[in-house]
XYZ file of C-alpha atoms in Angstrom:
705
model
C -122.921 104.616 33.155
C -124.703 107.251 31.209
C -124.120 110.798 31.851
C -126.980 112.900 33.263
C -129.744 114.647 30.918
C -128.959 118.187 30.621
C -131.375 120.621 30.562
C -131.362 124.508 29.513
C -134.218 126.435 30.825
C -134.780 129.729 29.363
C -135.417 132.026 32.693
C -137.900 134.699 31.625
C -137.151 136.590 34.966
C -133.411 136.790 33.953
C -132.996 139.889 32.024
C -129.954 142.086 31.302
C -132.007 145.267 31.983
C -132.703 146.390 34.812
C -129.552 145.726 36.813
C -131.786 143.682 39.101
C -132.925 141.021 36.804
C -129.225 141.040 35.623
C -127.627 140.738 38.450
C -130.428 137.511 39.448
C -128.939 135.413 36.781
C -125.466 135.811 38.398
C -127.141 134.494 41.309
C -129.205 131.769 40.149
C -126.507 130.157 38.999
C -123.724 130.407 41.203
C -126.659 128.574 43.862
C -127.110 126.342 41.869
C -123.011 125.532 40.250
C -122.117 125.704 44.296
C -124.673 124.053 46.329
C -126.334 121.126 43.446
C -125.045 121.027 40.566
C -121.434 121.523 40.575
C -121.113 121.471 36.147
C -123.911 123.805 35.574
C -123.441 126.521 32.935
C -125.043 130.045 31.872
C -125.539 132.091 28.841
C -127.030 134.800 27.626
C -129.742 134.645 24.465
C -132.809 136.718 23.118
C -132.650 138.436 26.090
C -132.512 136.176 28.700
C -130.308 134.207 30.840
C -130.012 130.395 30.033
C -129.268 127.668 32.127
C -128.156 124.562 31.943
C -128.418 121.827 33.810
C -128.821 118.392 34.612
C -131.675 119.578 37.019
C -135.339 119.731 35.559
C -138.122 122.031 36.359
C -139.908 120.628 39.574
C -135.995 119.808 40.494
C -134.617 123.466 40.400
C -137.963 124.781 41.961
C -137.203 121.854 44.278
C -133.045 123.157 45.654
C -134.495 127.024 45.829
C -137.466 125.670 48.239
C -136.158 122.821 50.620
C -132.082 123.412 49.440
C -130.944 126.774 49.320
C -128.545 127.739 52.023
C -128.582 131.584 52.235
C -124.960 133.423 51.945
C -124.376 135.664 55.485
C -124.922 138.460 54.344
C -124.245 141.175 57.503
C -122.975 145.023 57.552
C -122.581 145.528 61.218
C -120.836 149.061 60.726
C -124.120 150.725 58.921
C -126.660 151.608 60.703
C -130.012 149.801 60.365
C -127.982 146.431 59.475
C -130.009 144.747 62.530
C -126.998 145.164 65.074
C -128.087 148.141 66.908
C -130.608 148.977 69.477
C -133.502 151.036 67.116
C -133.172 148.856 64.156
C -135.300 146.325 62.908
C -134.484 142.999 64.121
C -137.721 140.442 62.290
C -135.148 139.077 60.588
C -132.280 138.940 61.892
C -133.308 137.491 65.034
C -135.401 134.754 63.097
C -131.725 132.726 62.029
C -130.388 133.818 64.517
C -133.425 131.687 65.765
C -133.332 128.944 63.868
C -131.924 125.454 64.304
C -131.999 124.909 60.584
C -128.497 123.341 59.547
C -129.375 125.292 56.399
C -128.408 128.976 58.191
C -125.313 127.510 60.378
C -123.465 129.665 58.552
C -125.606 132.669 58.657
C -125.786 132.155 62.264
C -122.312 131.867 62.352
C -122.554 135.619 60.866
C -125.079 136.983 62.958
C -122.965 135.665 66.205
C -119.665 137.573 64.866
C -120.954 140.844 64.374
C -122.767 140.789 67.988
C -119.523 140.339 68.706
C -117.923 142.950 67.167
C -120.795 145.656 68.382
C -121.172 144.538 71.669
C -121.623 147.588 74.168
C -121.985 150.004 70.897
C -125.545 151.766 70.847
C -125.167 152.854 67.439
C -123.157 152.889 63.954
C -119.313 153.978 64.825
C -118.700 156.738 63.041
C -114.552 157.520 60.839
C -112.167 155.855 62.033
C -113.426 153.472 64.889
C -116.480 152.219 61.689
C -112.788 152.055 59.817
C -111.298 149.963 62.789
C -114.624 147.343 62.711
C -114.658 146.823 58.800
C -111.094 146.302 59.341
C -111.837 143.857 62.051
C -114.343 142.228 60.418
C -112.324 140.993 57.496
C -110.187 139.761 59.614
C -112.113 137.400 61.381
C -114.652 136.452 58.898
C -115.221 132.999 57.969
C -114.759 132.437 54.306
C -118.263 132.127 53.264
C -118.646 135.862 54.847
C -115.717 137.022 53.062
C -117.424 136.300 49.652
C -119.756 139.110 50.699
C -117.115 141.505 52.046
C -115.078 140.957 48.863
C -118.091 142.358 47.275
C -118.972 145.439 49.944
C -115.862 146.946 50.316
C -111.952 146.799 49.545
C -109.442 147.978 51.967
C -106.439 150.331 50.544
C -102.845 150.224 51.329
C -103.662 153.165 53.693
C -106.326 151.134 55.821
C -109.287 152.736 54.049
C -112.439 151.374 52.466
C -113.129 152.144 49.752
C -116.715 151.336 48.158
C -117.796 149.321 45.166
C -120.837 151.708 43.626
C -122.882 148.166 42.968
C -123.319 147.773 46.553
C -123.711 151.529 47.486
C -121.181 152.260 50.283
C -120.747 148.808 52.110
C -123.973 146.609 51.753
C -126.387 150.398 52.400
C -127.873 152.748 49.810
C -128.585 155.885 52.365
C -131.218 154.811 55.128
C -131.573 151.348 53.176
C -129.751 148.468 54.552
C -129.074 145.533 52.110
C -127.900 142.960 54.540
C -131.261 143.453 57.114
C -133.666 143.768 54.454
C -132.030 140.591 52.414
C -133.001 139.137 56.418
C -135.862 140.224 56.664
C -137.043 138.965 52.974
C -135.855 135.317 53.596
C -138.108 135.834 57.287
C -140.582 136.459 55.120
C -140.680 133.371 52.128
C -139.025 130.386 55.123
C -140.263 129.007 58.350
C -137.526 129.727 59.705
C -138.694 128.243 63.318
C -139.296 124.525 61.663
C -137.095 123.508 58.778
C -136.661 126.732 56.974
C -138.693 125.712 53.246
C -140.418 128.091 51.656
C -143.747 129.016 52.668
C -146.611 127.170 50.186
C -148.569 130.170 49.557
C -145.001 131.998 48.646
C -144.203 129.134 45.429
C -145.741 131.269 42.884
C -143.125 134.583 43.726
C -140.405 131.146 43.149
C -141.991 131.015 40.048
C -142.086 134.629 38.707
C -138.944 135.109 40.103
C -137.344 131.963 37.199
C -139.978 131.670 34.737
C -141.390 135.470 35.056
C -144.480 134.283 34.855
C -147.310 137.091 36.203
C -148.210 136.868 40.157
C -149.530 139.554 42.454
C -148.504 139.773 46.245
C -145.140 141.964 45.570
C -143.948 142.985 49.059
C -144.421 146.944 49.548
C -140.930 147.303 50.356
C -137.682 149.341 49.381
C -135.621 147.527 46.446
C -132.945 150.173 46.244
C -131.187 151.747 43.379
C -131.146 148.280 41.611
C -135.029 147.802 40.108
C -135.510 151.688 39.404
C -138.707 151.067 37.809
C -140.233 149.221 41.289
C -138.932 151.784 43.479
C -142.169 153.821 43.354
C -142.563 157.824 43.771
C -144.762 160.150 41.767
C -146.255 158.975 39.295
C -145.627 155.422 39.252
C -148.865 154.929 39.708
C -152.739 155.068 40.473
C -153.184 158.520 42.025
C -150.230 161.432 43.572
C -147.738 157.957 44.666
C -147.101 154.995 43.900
C -145.401 151.725 46.304
C -142.427 150.264 45.863
C -143.000 147.057 45.189
C -140.592 144.231 44.846
C -141.083 140.409 44.615
C -138.252 138.424 47.614
C -137.331 135.930 45.838
C -135.839 139.043 43.174
C -133.698 140.961 45.955
C -132.461 137.973 47.599
C -131.521 136.190 44.389
C -129.763 139.810 43.021
C -128.074 140.333 45.768
C -126.305 136.098 45.789
C -125.367 137.547 42.149
C -124.142 141.045 43.630
C -121.345 138.580 45.613
C -119.849 136.983 42.659
C -118.207 140.838 42.483
C -115.670 140.696 44.193
C -113.218 144.071 44.664
C -109.528 143.895 44.177
C -107.508 146.742 45.321
C -104.451 144.786 43.991
C -105.462 144.789 40.208
C -106.824 148.592 40.752
C -103.783 149.804 41.537
C -102.644 149.166 38.590
C -105.018 152.054 36.947
C -105.420 155.644 37.675
C -108.123 155.146 41.073
C -111.523 154.704 40.632
C -112.416 155.459 44.541
C -116.191 154.657 44.036
C -116.451 152.174 41.101
C -113.564 149.263 42.555
C -115.998 146.396 41.142
C -115.085 144.727 37.856
C -116.013 146.832 34.951
C -116.250 149.716 36.504
C -115.156 152.930 35.171
C -115.044 156.228 35.952
C -118.748 158.476 34.299
C -118.631 160.240 32.022
C -122.477 161.892 30.789
C -121.845 161.311 27.018
C -123.333 158.894 24.636
C -127.100 158.804 26.072
C -129.731 160.988 25.307
C -130.309 161.830 28.918
C -127.095 163.017 29.919
C -126.737 166.760 31.584
C -122.819 167.355 32.622
C -124.713 168.079 36.554
C -125.578 164.784 36.761
C -124.284 163.742 40.136
C -123.420 159.463 40.121
C -120.924 157.106 41.919
C -119.891 155.720 38.305
C -120.411 153.023 35.456
C -120.241 149.649 35.680
C -120.774 148.020 32.001
C -121.744 144.237 33.011
C -121.157 141.263 30.363
C -123.008 139.423 27.742
C -121.685 136.116 26.329
C -123.254 133.879 23.881
C -120.928 130.902 25.067
C -122.461 128.148 28.070
C -119.591 129.090 30.199
C -119.125 127.630 34.451
C -118.981 129.788 37.367
C -115.472 128.975 37.407
C -114.805 130.983 34.234
C -116.851 133.595 35.092
C -115.479 134.593 38.059
C -111.827 134.842 36.665
C -113.396 136.889 34.064
C -114.878 138.984 36.949
C -111.859 138.844 38.868
C -110.028 140.752 35.675
C -112.666 142.758 35.544
C -111.058 145.035 33.048
C -110.778 145.949 29.553
C -107.926 146.289 27.893
C -107.372 149.350 25.830
C -103.202 149.241 24.368
C -100.941 148.461 27.318
C -103.586 150.265 30.458
C -107.246 149.467 31.369
C -110.030 151.258 30.313
C -110.862 153.828 32.893
C -113.864 156.220 31.352
C -116.901 155.530 29.146
C -115.144 155.982 25.510
C -111.725 153.763 26.306
C -114.407 151.157 27.398
C -115.946 151.391 24.015
C -113.031 151.476 22.343
C -111.457 148.560 23.891
C -115.052 146.665 23.110
C -114.939 147.694 19.760
C -111.636 146.495 19.317
C -112.007 143.144 20.986
C -109.430 144.537 23.496
C -112.024 142.129 26.010
C -111.599 138.197 27.430
C -113.365 135.427 27.402
C -115.944 135.403 24.905
C -118.084 137.963 25.837
C -120.685 139.679 23.032
C -121.725 143.132 24.195
C -122.109 145.084 27.308
C -124.867 146.293 28.521
C -123.906 149.907 30.653
C -124.934 151.584 33.460
C -124.726 155.010 35.394
C -125.447 154.964 39.395
C -126.765 158.002 38.692
C -128.342 160.522 41.887
C -132.366 160.536 41.182
C -135.073 160.843 43.518
C -133.156 163.159 45.705
C -130.381 161.927 47.237
C -131.005 157.955 45.942
C -129.042 156.700 43.271
C -130.373 154.510 40.754
C -128.391 151.586 38.515
C -129.563 153.657 35.570
C -129.276 151.628 32.239
C -127.307 153.811 29.175
C -127.720 151.086 26.437
C -126.093 148.395 24.921
C -122.493 147.892 23.206
C -121.639 144.885 21.007
C -118.428 143.787 20.768
C -117.177 144.487 17.296
C -114.108 145.340 15.425
C -113.380 147.180 12.223
C -110.964 148.717 10.251
C -110.747 151.548 11.529
C -110.645 151.214 15.065
C -106.873 152.363 15.351
C -107.576 155.837 13.913
C -108.903 156.526 17.755
C -105.735 156.684 19.162
C -104.583 159.395 17.110
C -106.944 162.123 18.988
C -107.693 159.954 22.149
C -104.964 162.375 23.937
C -106.260 165.405 22.793
C -110.097 164.152 24.253
C -108.237 163.849 27.882
C -106.779 167.049 27.648
C -109.782 168.763 26.368
C -111.809 166.709 29.050
C -109.501 168.010 32.264
C -110.052 171.820 30.619
C -113.702 171.931 30.278
C -113.361 170.247 33.788
C -111.869 173.355 35.238
C -114.702 176.033 37.247
C -113.569 178.552 35.288
C -114.126 176.877 31.604
C -116.873 178.735 29.560
C -119.515 176.325 28.952
C -118.344 176.023 25.177
C -115.737 174.187 25.950
C -118.226 171.861 28.114
C -119.954 171.693 25.441
C -117.447 170.422 23.239
C -116.181 167.959 25.154
C -119.485 166.243 25.637
C -119.860 166.390 21.863
C -116.544 165.048 21.149
C -117.549 162.495 23.085
C -120.254 161.783 22.309
C -119.311 161.773 18.617
C -116.525 158.870 19.576
C -118.594 156.628 21.574
C -120.749 156.503 17.739
C -117.734 155.411 15.737
C -117.291 152.497 18.286
C -121.281 151.789 17.854
C -122.075 149.623 15.142
C -123.920 151.082 12.244
C -122.826 154.001 10.227
C -119.320 154.480 10.862
C -118.707 156.260 8.244
C -121.336 159.331 9.430
C -119.929 159.139 13.020
C -116.279 159.504 11.931
C -117.330 162.598 9.368
C -119.725 163.731 12.984
C -116.698 163.440 15.008
C -114.455 165.211 12.445
C -116.808 168.457 12.634
C -117.159 168.210 16.411
C -113.372 168.071 16.754
C -112.774 171.455 14.523
C -115.224 173.119 16.393
C -113.265 172.369 19.797
C -110.079 172.632 17.797
C -111.502 176.871 16.790
C -112.604 177.739 20.864
C -108.755 178.624 20.892
C -109.367 181.606 18.949
C -113.311 182.632 20.496
C -111.416 182.198 24.656
C -107.924 182.687 24.206
C -107.366 184.194 27.206
C -108.627 180.984 28.825
C -107.352 178.613 26.423
C -103.597 180.008 26.578
C -103.833 179.471 30.405
C -104.792 175.597 29.943
C -102.101 175.292 27.488
C -105.069 174.157 25.439
C -102.971 173.180 21.532
C -104.580 172.401 18.203
C -105.451 168.979 16.903
C -102.390 166.453 16.544
C -101.414 165.124 13.379
C -104.248 162.859 11.573
C -103.627 159.856 9.805
C -104.892 159.198 5.790
C -106.977 156.422 7.063
C -109.622 158.733 8.473
C -110.599 160.089 5.118
C -112.075 156.817 4.037
C -113.017 155.931 7.676
C -115.096 159.207 6.744
C -116.129 158.345 3.788
C -114.369 162.041 2.567
C -113.647 160.389 -1.092
C -117.353 160.020 -1.553
C -118.444 163.761 -1.120
C -117.595 166.441 -3.126
C -117.888 168.540 -0.236
C -115.150 166.550 1.161
C -112.510 166.152 -1.691
C -113.206 170.150 -2.118
C -112.660 170.067 1.652
C -109.553 168.695 1.599
C -108.472 170.585 -1.166
C -108.141 173.463 0.470
C -106.877 171.722 3.752
C -104.373 170.159 1.938
C -102.735 174.242 0.873
C -99.286 174.648 2.081
C -97.448 177.861 1.118
C -94.214 178.037 -0.858
C -90.424 178.970 -0.290
C -87.387 178.984 -3.165
C -84.864 176.150 -3.315
C -82.492 178.537 -4.524
C -80.818 178.350 -7.928
C -81.288 174.302 -9.727
C -77.447 172.042 -9.690
C -77.818 172.998 -13.727
C -77.376 176.970 -13.550
C -80.777 177.190 -14.580
C -83.813 179.224 -12.805
C -84.530 179.415 -9.340
C -87.328 176.529 -8.127
C -89.545 176.674 -5.392
C -90.802 173.626 -3.263
C -93.528 173.285 -0.445
C -93.124 175.366 2.545
C -94.386 172.762 5.588
C -94.095 175.413 7.785
C -96.492 177.560 6.315
C -99.780 175.621 6.173
C -103.030 176.961 5.290
C -104.231 176.458 8.486
C -102.312 179.275 9.850
C -104.673 181.466 8.103
C -107.399 180.188 10.716
C -105.691 179.441 14.041
C -102.682 181.411 15.338
C -99.773 178.582 14.994
C -95.949 178.812 16.092
C -94.146 179.913 13.508
C -91.071 177.230 14.565
C -93.417 175.139 16.314
C -96.635 174.600 13.646
C -98.406 171.883 16.369
C -98.826 174.213 18.901
C -100.336 177.532 19.288
C -98.699 181.129 19.712
C -98.650 181.860 23.500
C -98.118 185.647 24.541
C -97.098 184.744 28.331
C -96.078 187.475 30.818
C -95.756 186.983 34.928
C -98.749 186.135 36.197
C -101.292 185.136 32.480
C -100.665 183.190 29.245
C -103.205 183.685 26.175
C -102.859 182.484 22.806
C -101.834 185.868 20.500
C -104.177 186.124 17.737
C -102.163 188.135 14.991
C -102.999 189.407 11.253
C -102.235 186.061 9.169
C -105.263 184.910 11.298
C -108.009 185.964 8.545
C -110.079 183.492 8.094
C -112.870 182.683 10.844
C -114.329 179.062 10.453
C -118.260 181.557 10.159
C -118.641 181.924 5.881
C -116.810 179.327 3.602
C -117.322 181.972 1.044
C -115.396 185.382 3.432
C -113.311 182.812 3.965
C -111.370 182.173 1.187
C -111.798 185.637 -0.667
C -109.965 186.414 3.253
C -107.558 183.596 2.322
C -106.790 185.064 -1.309
C -105.940 188.254 -0.251
C -104.093 187.584 2.654
C -101.580 186.071 1.043
C -101.609 188.362 -2.631
C -100.968 190.789 0.482
C -98.756 189.415 2.348
C -94.739 188.750 2.638
C -93.097 187.328 -0.391
C -95.332 189.617 -2.538
C -92.581 190.442 -3.884
C -90.560 187.804 -4.172
C -93.034 185.006 -5.405
C -93.308 182.496 -2.811
C -96.936 183.917 -1.205
C -98.449 181.220 -3.305
C -100.299 177.927 -2.459
C -99.586 174.430 -3.741
C -101.193 170.950 -2.468
C -99.217 169.844 -0.344
C -100.613 165.722 -1.394
C -102.184 164.439 -3.996
C -105.924 165.765 -3.499
C -108.426 164.033 -6.215
C -110.857 166.779 -6.644
C -112.670 166.387 -10.052
C -113.701 169.336 -12.219
C -117.477 168.730 -11.692
C -116.821 169.407 -7.958
C -115.661 172.870 -9.060
C -118.569 172.747 -11.122
C -121.320 171.728 -8.455
C -119.365 174.154 -6.137
C -119.781 176.943 -8.863
C -123.338 176.844 -8.906
C -124.167 176.620 -5.427
C -125.490 173.222 -5.466
C -123.153 171.978 -2.532
C -123.003 172.678 0.730
C -120.514 175.118 1.676
C -120.737 175.143 5.653
C -119.537 171.360 5.613
C -117.360 172.140 3.066
C -115.776 174.739 5.690
C -116.145 172.303 9.077
C -114.049 169.520 7.454
C -111.556 171.732 5.734
C -110.634 172.886 9.022
C -110.159 169.470 11.000
C -108.569 168.134 7.772
C -106.212 170.817 7.819
C -104.553 168.329 10.995
C -103.635 165.419 8.275
C -100.089 164.224 8.112
C -99.821 164.679 4.803
C -96.631 162.281 4.086
C -98.712 160.020 4.963
C -101.539 160.599 2.637
C -98.127 160.842 -0.677
C -97.762 156.812 0.720
C -100.603 155.725 -0.147
C -101.975 158.104 -3.326
C -102.557 155.708 -5.988
C -101.757 156.787 -9.465
C -104.808 154.977 -10.618
C -107.586 157.170 -9.596
C -106.143 159.922 -11.860
C -106.706 158.851 -14.844
C -110.272 157.575 -13.544
C -110.815 161.563 -12.688
C -109.832 162.257 -16.393
C -112.874 160.105 -17.736
C -114.833 161.643 -15.125
C -113.757 165.562 -15.939
C -116.395 168.245 -16.454
C -116.070 171.413 -18.318
C -115.517 173.911 -16.254
C -117.689 177.257 -16.308
C -115.633 180.087 -18.822
C -115.666 182.399 -16.421
C -113.467 180.077 -13.568
C -111.235 179.091 -16.106
C -109.958 182.815 -17.172
C -109.737 183.627 -13.267
C -107.937 180.947 -12.398
C -105.526 181.043 -15.638
C -105.333 184.734 -14.891
C -104.937 184.008 -11.094
C -102.099 180.741 -10.521
C -101.291 179.949 -6.935
C -98.458 178.339 -7.731
C -96.234 177.797 -10.677
C -97.197 175.605 -13.369
C -96.241 171.630 -12.837
C -92.925 171.054 -14.871
C -95.244 167.732 -16.398
C -97.218 169.823 -18.277
C -94.559 170.479 -21.151
C -94.574 174.226 -20.739
C -90.994 175.581 -21.287
C -89.245 178.552 -21.592
C -85.922 178.754 -23.428
C -85.666 175.185 -23.409
C -85.877 175.008 -19.012
C -89.323 174.272 -17.366
C -91.900 177.045 -16.558
C -91.676 176.544 -13.045
C -89.683 179.850 -12.340
C -91.260 182.441 -9.456
C -92.516 185.094 -11.732
C -94.771 183.207 -12.869
C -96.543 182.610 -9.352
C -99.163 185.875 -9.140
C -102.606 186.829 -7.507
C -104.118 189.935 -8.811
C -105.445 191.999 -5.683
C -107.301 194.229 -7.703
C -109.261 191.133 -9.150
C -109.774 189.382 -5.962
C -110.861 193.313 -4.615
C -113.290 192.767 -7.395
C -114.216 189.473 -6.802
C -115.538 190.414 -3.327
C -117.601 193.010 -4.119
C -119.553 190.585 -6.402
C -118.064 192.601 -9.988
C -117.765 189.188 -12.075
C -117.836 191.281 -15.206
C -115.033 193.764 -13.880
C -112.732 191.209 -12.852
C -113.106 188.964 -16.289
C -111.622 192.268 -18.219
C -108.787 192.887 -15.276
C -108.497 189.132 -15.756
C -108.053 189.539 -19.913
C -105.573 192.170 -19.589
C -103.881 190.495 -17.525
C -103.355 187.428 -19.686
C -103.164 189.681 -22.615
C -100.029 191.007 -20.700
C -97.483 188.210 -20.520
C -98.955 186.924 -24.196
C -101.632 184.615 -24.039
C -104.300 184.541 -25.896
């Protein structure tokens, strides 16, 4: 026996956006698979849904005209649901009075709803409403339970929680979805006869499936699912426009929403999302889209999956039953978490992208399912780097949400989230990681501008960053980046005592003395924390005399840094010098360009401050000596004035590898490390001639000509 021919229908009326058209694709596939062709499959391609079925076009339309059995959607706990004296009853009475076998399950559901509301003159409130919802779930048939699972869940303490997809248990404000669903059925079908589609409405079916233009849209509310059809000011000719909807769109989108069932057991494994319990629903953040604003009121976000492989209803049901994306061992609960999971393929079953929606309050107190863009599933080499800062960003977000938080913290949190989300998008990720580093550095400096609030919130410096950030942000490819890394790598020196062979004392890198402490008030014993002064009532980040660099002007900060090192502790013993704590590939051509004023000083400083958090040990492990030879061939002669001043003001002792010796011992003893405060003062005043003269005298004094 030959297998039936398969038809691939391009359902132009089903698109990833708006949400009504997305859900409609699920509705078409579910109904066809459950009632007409159990082998039907569906997938997305070229912004439209494709239905693979043995039904040809005429058979598909005939199924919806004559064979479609509506899912029994009822919400007797809601006012306006059709079960109370003041409710509209056109739809519910028509279905209850129909004798069509196709509506038998619906008649049973209506009978149950009327039993549950018997004797009630209005919808119950509070505990009575909860009791009615629990009773409805306990007495519901299998057909009704599918809808109930999508509309609400009962938690362990017996209270209902509402997935944002279906409002608050099947309604959006005063619009009850189930009653409107029944009214649309009564409009389209001849419920007094065989319950077939009325001939005058065939064009509406064609429009909903194939996207063909048609007149005759109903002036009815559509709720949050179709923002463009919600009406309101400036939506049509004149001052106000009516809400317009194709009744088939409303019916099929709710049929599709039935597939998005919630599970309180699954949700209890992660941080609760009380108003976003549907599959792939997360807490909302005003980040990652142009119209974001911190004051936006919303009911959470939902990221709707798109897939390119033909899938059955069963496969999609399993995907939605899991209803989450994995991020390490946990589930993604925030947009940034979800974007990270998407970028690292932490989602299953061949999903190619997600359409991001947020249920945002617009048009008064009405919620609209607002599309916020698409996130493509992709993988890139630097995808794990965000793990370094994810806990820090979570902490920053919580601090910014405090009611006493300065506006600067709120702006910084949004900027960091936006920049981190950009790192998860396909495109120029190098620039995205560079922007993220800058955003992190700006946020970290809030400890200095708001020390009391930051101290009270136990704000901390950036955690150690892996060397991979340098490659991800393209630091080595920028003159400004290489100079920023050189500045960030500087650490102080300390004496290691006499050498084992009795030679002169040597100096080593003091890892507890990073140059970072001149920008940030770090704790001396614990450089990964801020220095905090606390009394019985308050805690504040304690700024000290070491914090001489303010992060506003590179030249001023460099002069302040050198002046402080020359006058600070160690000036007598010579341990005030600075040395790179890792191999940094700065070229003399970079220095020449900086001195010529052809580089972006602000960029150097904005990159240097977050790079000070680098784990320099990881950078040393990844150092490639071959790059040193490349630098030597690429070397350029520095300006003579720079060479003179640099020789006269060494930041650290010369390395033994340079070959300089005195009395048979390498010249790296402490007396070599000296800075000239007088020369620095002349440079700060802009007097290069006087500074050069002082430098020449210093060199002559130590026998260098």
